Amino acid sequence: MTHSPEIDQKRLRRAVILGPVIIGIFMLADMSLLPPSLYGIYLENRLLYQMPVVALVVVGVFQKQFEPYLKFLFSVLLLWLCFTNFALIHRCWTYFQFAFPYEGTILYAFFCVFALRIPYKYTFFCCVLILSGFLYLLYANAIYQERGPISAAFVAGGLFICVYARYRIDRSLQRMRSINNELKKLSTLDPLTNLNNRRALMQSSEALLALSARQQLSFSVLLLDLDDFKKFNDHFGHQKGDQAICLQADILQQVFRRQSDVISRYGGEEFMVALSGMSESDIKQKCEEFEAQWQYHAMTHAPDASHKIMTCSVGVALSENCVGEDLTSLIHHADQALYKVKVQTKGTYHITTLPAHRGTEC
């Protein structure tokens, strides 16, 4: 299950705010266990070294300019918390022969890795440094004496769980994103031509129509149908028919090159193009360029077809002021224009220019 970036950001901010609260709770627990002689260096460590850095991270999370660097920032925070904790352990043992608990190292790692979602590569790097620092701490100071090897194994095991679990989570999330992208592609693209399918066509065309109306631009719908396609399919077979459909898609993308142009497979051998801000003369030029492309490719047609080579008929509905226009109505007018071409000569185009719509609001 995936969430929008806004939801993920809110959850991350809540987790970061929760961090100092958890540290504060553990401070109360630690103070109840520590001898009074350690209060000074303990509070110095937590209040002068750890909490200011945590506060800076909390502030940074709410600054947009820091968003690209948050994972790195969280990794630095994890290392800072662990190594300042090692410094406290060292001081407690050196000056007071008190073995301060090391389990906070594991808690810091688990919180930063899973609550703050430090990625696997950062996690691996941080855990290697943390384990190295802890092993050096044990080597330089006989803090936990005979429990030293067990303590090292416990920290190593906890950090290994962090790294391995983060790796599995990241792999699962990556696989899920890949599947979601593939599903999105399948739901919006025609598998044969890689153009928008009918569902995506309607959404994109409606959005383009609304934008054109707001900007008081012209809007046109083109319906394009391969002539005598059934005869072509019956004579040459479906594989050749698919090649003709793919060629149609390629030609359309060559002719209608603007980023705003919506090109889609409408169904079967029929395609649709939605255009914004083009005059009747512009559309005529595009239609002639389109027909010239088919003439250039000269794909041999079935013997009983209307033309010796494959041709395509085009019906166009043009609204010079699309304020108040309806996409379904425009498609209907384009279909009627296409029908006029089909019953006459085929292989050409017909443009129906609609009068300004009576509505005044988009």
XYZ file of C-alpha atoms in Angstrom:
362
model
C 0.000 0.000 0.000
C 1.449 3.362 -1.018
C 0.667 6.882 0.154
C 1.005 10.300 -1.386
C 4.251 12.229 -0.702
C 2.277 14.698 1.442
C 1.010 11.914 3.737
C 4.491 10.353 3.980
C 5.977 13.745 4.835
C 3.441 14.328 7.615
C 4.132 10.913 9.116
C 7.864 11.491 8.945
C 7.513 14.822 10.722
C 5.438 13.204 13.462
C 8.117 10.535 13.903
C 10.860 13.171 14.168
C 8.868 15.110 16.775
C 8.355 11.870 18.695
C 12.139 11.366 18.889
C 12.943 13.987 21.549
C 9.877 12.898 23.521
C 11.236 9.342 23.664
C 14.689 10.612 24.629
C 13.085 12.654 27.419
C 11.237 9.592 28.736
C 14.436 7.528 28.750
C 16.248 10.347 30.500
C 13.776 10.099 33.374
C 14.242 6.333 33.477
C 18.045 6.643 33.378
C 18.071 9.256 36.154
C 16.162 6.904 38.414
C 18.876 4.254 37.976
C 22.001 6.419 38.024
C 23.859 7.317 41.205
C 23.601 11.049 42.002
C 27.304 11.499 41.292
C 26.638 10.843 37.580
C 23.794 13.313 37.168
C 26.109 16.107 36.037
C 27.899 14.334 33.184
C 24.687 12.548 32.169
C 22.670 15.773 31.853
C 25.600 17.472 30.139
C 25.712 14.681 27.551
C 21.999 14.641 26.891
C 21.157 18.350 27.146
C 24.293 19.932 25.683
C 25.226 17.385 23.014
C 22.263 15.233 22.032
C 19.150 17.377 22.407
C 20.411 20.465 20.489
C 21.269 18.292 17.473
C 17.893 16.549 17.702
C 16.214 19.977 17.837
C 18.102 21.096 14.714
C 16.924 17.978 12.878
C 13.325 18.640 13.943
C 13.577 22.173 12.559
C 15.240 20.911 9.374
C 12.429 18.461 8.642
C 10.001 21.379 8.351
C 12.231 23.254 5.871
C 11.538 22.342 2.236
C 15.069 23.137 1.107
C 16.359 20.296 3.309
C 13.976 17.620 1.966
C 16.475 16.163 -0.551
C 19.039 15.716 2.247
C 16.839 14.261 5.004
C 18.071 10.667 4.686
C 21.662 11.832 4.975
C 20.685 14.110 7.862
C 19.007 11.226 9.709
C 22.088 9.060 9.172
C 24.309 11.749 10.683
C 21.850 12.034 13.589
C 22.044 8.277 14.233
C 25.837 8.339 14.284
C 25.865 11.404 16.538
C 23.462 9.864 19.060
C 25.366 6.582 19.206
C 28.841 8.075 19.493
C 27.808 10.655 22.090
C 26.328 7.703 23.983
C 29.673 5.894 23.672
C 31.364 9.026 25.030
C 29.033 8.952 28.046
C 29.758 5.247 28.627
C 33.499 5.961 28.462
C 33.316 8.894 30.900
C 31.120 7.016 33.378
C 33.598 4.137 33.457
C 36.786 6.250 33.406
C 35.806 8.635 36.200
C 33.349 6.636 38.286
C 33.917 2.965 37.332
C 30.232 2.777 36.482
C 29.156 0.555 33.552
C 26.508 2.675 31.873
C 24.000 0.552 29.871
C 24.804 0.201 26.168
C 21.316 -0.876 25.050
C 20.490 2.687 24.038
C 22.704 2.102 20.996
C 20.250 -0.491 19.686
C 17.251 1.716 20.484
C 18.766 4.667 18.616
C 19.474 2.452 15.624
C 15.993 0.914 15.530
C 14.241 4.275 15.844
C 16.295 6.069 13.191
C 16.302 3.174 10.732
C 12.629 2.233 10.950
C 10.797 5.333 12.205
C 12.878 7.809 10.192
C 13.274 5.338 7.288
C 16.994 5.556 6.678
C 17.627 3.660 3.404
C 19.512 0.369 3.334
C 22.829 1.722 2.011
C 22.960 4.453 4.647
C 21.889 1.945 7.303
C 24.671 -0.474 6.362
C 27.310 2.253 6.466
C 26.074 3.631 9.806
C 25.823 0.214 11.466
C 29.370 -0.701 10.403
C 30.668 2.524 11.988
C 28.569 2.061 15.127
C 29.706 -1.542 15.625
C 33.329 -0.525 15.031
C 32.987 2.259 17.591
C 31.439 -0.069 20.171
C 34.102 -2.749 19.669
C 36.822 -0.129 20.098
C 35.081 1.087 23.261
C 35.188 -2.448 24.665
C 38.790 -2.914 23.546
C 40.024 0.344 25.089
C 38.087 -0.034 28.354
C 37.239 -3.208 30.226
C 33.818 -1.719 30.914
C 31.611 -4.780 30.972
C 34.443 -7.152 31.955
C 33.398 -10.791 31.462
C 30.130 -9.628 29.868
C 32.070 -7.818 27.148
C 31.837 -10.561 24.474
C 28.128 -11.037 25.167
C 27.579 -7.280 24.970
C 29.456 -7.123 21.658
C 27.420 -10.017 20.280
C 24.176 -8.375 21.411
C 25.007 -5.066 19.721
C 26.269 -6.821 16.580
C 23.103 -8.931 16.419
C 20.835 -5.927 16.905
C 22.627 -3.929 14.218
C 22.549 -6.913 11.849
C 18.774 -7.135 12.312
C 18.553 -3.417 11.483
C 20.541 -3.809 8.286
C 18.853 -7.000 7.099
C 15.318 -5.822 7.911
C 15.948 -2.482 6.203
C 17.271 -4.314 3.156
C 14.167 -6.516 2.977
C 11.830 -3.558 3.472
C 13.541 -1.477 0.783
C 13.477 -4.398 -1.659
C 9.768 -4.951 -0.985
C 8.988 -1.252 -1.430
C 10.988 -1.141 -4.653
C 9.127 -4.185 -5.964
C 5.800 -2.659 -4.948
C 6.618 0.622 -6.717
C 7.609 -1.313 -9.825
C 4.345 -3.269 -9.779
C 2.312 -0.097 -9.204
C 4.045 1.633 -12.118
C 3.367 -1.361 -14.343
C -0.289 -1.457 -13.286
C -0.597 2.271 -13.939
C 0.953 1.768 -17.353
C -1.423 -1.097 -18.145
C -4.417 0.942 -17.009
C -3.588 3.967 -19.168
C -1.684 2.674 -22.214
C -2.771 0.617 -25.177
C -0.488 -2.472 -25.139
C -0.094 -2.635 -28.934
C 0.739 1.000 -29.722
C 1.865 2.364 -26.315
C -0.479 5.296 -26.884
C -3.078 6.376 -24.350
C -5.999 3.990 -24.184
C -9.590 5.189 -24.212
C -9.756 5.676 -20.457
C -6.626 7.827 -20.354
C -7.777 9.594 -23.516
C -10.972 10.842 -21.911
C -9.174 12.053 -18.782
C -6.416 13.854 -20.703
C -8.811 15.332 -23.265
C -11.192 16.615 -20.585
C -8.261 18.282 -18.813
C -7.020 19.833 -22.071
C -10.531 21.054 -22.937
C -10.914 22.679 -19.506
C -7.527 24.390 -19.851
C -8.378 25.599 -23.362
C -11.686 27.016 -22.136
C -9.995 28.908 -19.292
C -7.488 30.401 -21.717
C -10.182 30.952 -24.396
C -8.329 28.867 -26.974
C -9.707 26.799 -29.801
C -10.154 23.078 -29.267
C -10.468 20.333 -31.841
C -11.130 16.610 -31.871
C -9.857 14.430 -34.718
C -11.177 10.913 -35.289
C -9.011 8.859 -37.634
C -10.044 5.515 -39.097
C -8.037 3.190 -41.359
C -10.029 2.640 -44.548
C -11.277 -0.886 -45.344
C -9.269 -2.260 -42.460
C -11.394 -5.407 -42.180
C -10.595 -6.259 -45.803
C -6.896 -5.685 -45.082
C -7.074 -7.932 -42.020
C -8.956 -10.674 -43.837
C -6.514 -10.663 -46.754
C -3.149 -10.243 -44.987
C -3.947 -11.585 -41.506
C -4.069 -10.070 -38.046
C -0.298 -9.773 -37.689
C -0.136 -7.459 -40.689
C -3.182 -5.671 -39.312
C -1.300 -5.015 -36.076
C 1.620 -3.646 -38.103
C -0.734 -1.220 -39.862
C -2.143 -0.057 -36.517
C 1.375 0.452 -35.124
C 2.356 2.399 -38.245
C -0.710 4.583 -37.749
C 0.436 5.291 -34.181
C 3.962 6.151 -35.361
C 2.679 8.518 -38.040
C 0.389 10.275 -35.578
C 3.286 10.871 -33.191
C 5.398 12.262 -36.041
C 2.674 14.662 -37.174
C 1.292 15.782 -33.797
C 4.483 16.561 -31.921
C 3.448 19.174 -29.362
C 3.590 18.161 -25.731
C -0.030 19.237 -25.272
C -1.356 17.081 -28.143
C -3.369 14.112 -26.849
C -2.979 11.053 -29.107
C -4.887 7.892 -28.283
C -6.132 4.644 -29.689
C -9.898 5.037 -29.544
C -10.697 1.421 -30.349
C -9.821 -1.129 -33.024
C -8.404 0.713 -36.044
C -9.817 4.050 -34.874
C -7.667 6.727 -33.248
C -8.411 10.097 -31.691
C -6.359 13.260 -31.336
C -7.287 16.259 -29.157
C -5.657 19.585 -30.010
C -5.650 22.980 -28.342
C -5.003 26.409 -29.827
C -4.943 25.413 -33.512
C -6.771 27.261 -36.284
C -8.619 25.618 -39.161
C -5.677 26.262 -41.496
C -3.303 24.682 -38.961
C -5.480 21.579 -38.792
C -5.716 21.368 -42.591
C -1.943 21.459 -42.773
C -1.667 18.678 -40.184
C -4.251 16.521 -41.978
C -2.435 16.932 -45.286
C 0.882 16.096 -43.639
C -0.747 13.016 -42.123
C -2.157 11.827 -45.462
C 1.216 12.475 -47.131
C 2.880 10.185 -44.599
C 0.537 7.344 -45.547
C 1.258 8.005 -49.225
C 4.969 7.872 -48.460
C 4.767 4.499 -46.699
C 2.567 3.088 -49.497
C 1.400 0.012 -47.594
C -0.217 -2.352 -50.115
C -3.941 -2.764 -49.462
C -6.276 -5.703 -50.053
C -7.277 -6.263 -53.709
C -10.934 -5.411 -53.054
C -10.203 -2.239 -51.013
C -11.170 1.244 -52.176
C -7.528 2.206 -52.736
C -4.468 0.235 -53.788
C -2.517 1.411 -50.749
C -3.634 1.874 -47.159
C -5.357 5.205 -46.502
C -6.940 6.826 -43.491
C -10.047 8.989 -43.232
C -10.134 11.882 -40.783
C -13.122 13.631 -39.254
C -12.507 16.877 -37.385
C -14.688 18.894 -35.026
C -13.232 22.347 -34.389
C -14.521 24.748 -31.757
C -12.842 28.116 -32.178
C -14.075 29.197 -28.746
C -14.522 26.128 -26.573
C -15.982 27.875 -23.523
C -18.926 25.736 -22.433
C -18.152 22.953 -24.926
C -18.634 19.311 -24.015
C -16.085 16.659 -25.018
C -18.740 14.054 -25.797
C -20.486 16.501 -28.130
C -17.223 17.314 -29.907
C -16.495 13.618 -30.397
C -19.996 13.185 -31.843
C -19.412 16.005 -34.353
C -16.019 14.554 -35.283
C -17.655 11.170 -35.824
C -20.236 12.735 -38.135
C -17.448 14.440 -40.094
C -15.642 11.105 -40.353
C -18.804 9.450 -41.648
C -19.049 12.051 -44.431
C -15.554 11.138 -45.581
C -16.252 7.419 -45.367
C -19.359 7.538 -47.575
C -17.662 9.731 -50.175
C -14.054 9.193 -51.239
C -12.173 7.892 -48.159
C -8.513 8.685 -47.643
C -9.106 12.371 -46.988
C -10.440 14.641 -44.233
C -13.453 16.777 -43.401
C -13.487 19.625 -40.885
C -16.664 20.719 -39.131
C -16.242 24.159 -37.571
C -18.684 24.668 -34.732
C -20.201 28.059 -33.881
C -19.275 29.681 -30.598
C -21.064 27.950 -27.752
C -23.938 29.845 -26.208
C -22.693 29.259 -22.655
C -20.557 31.921 -21.088
C -19.014 29.896 -18.277
C -16.540 27.082 -18.556
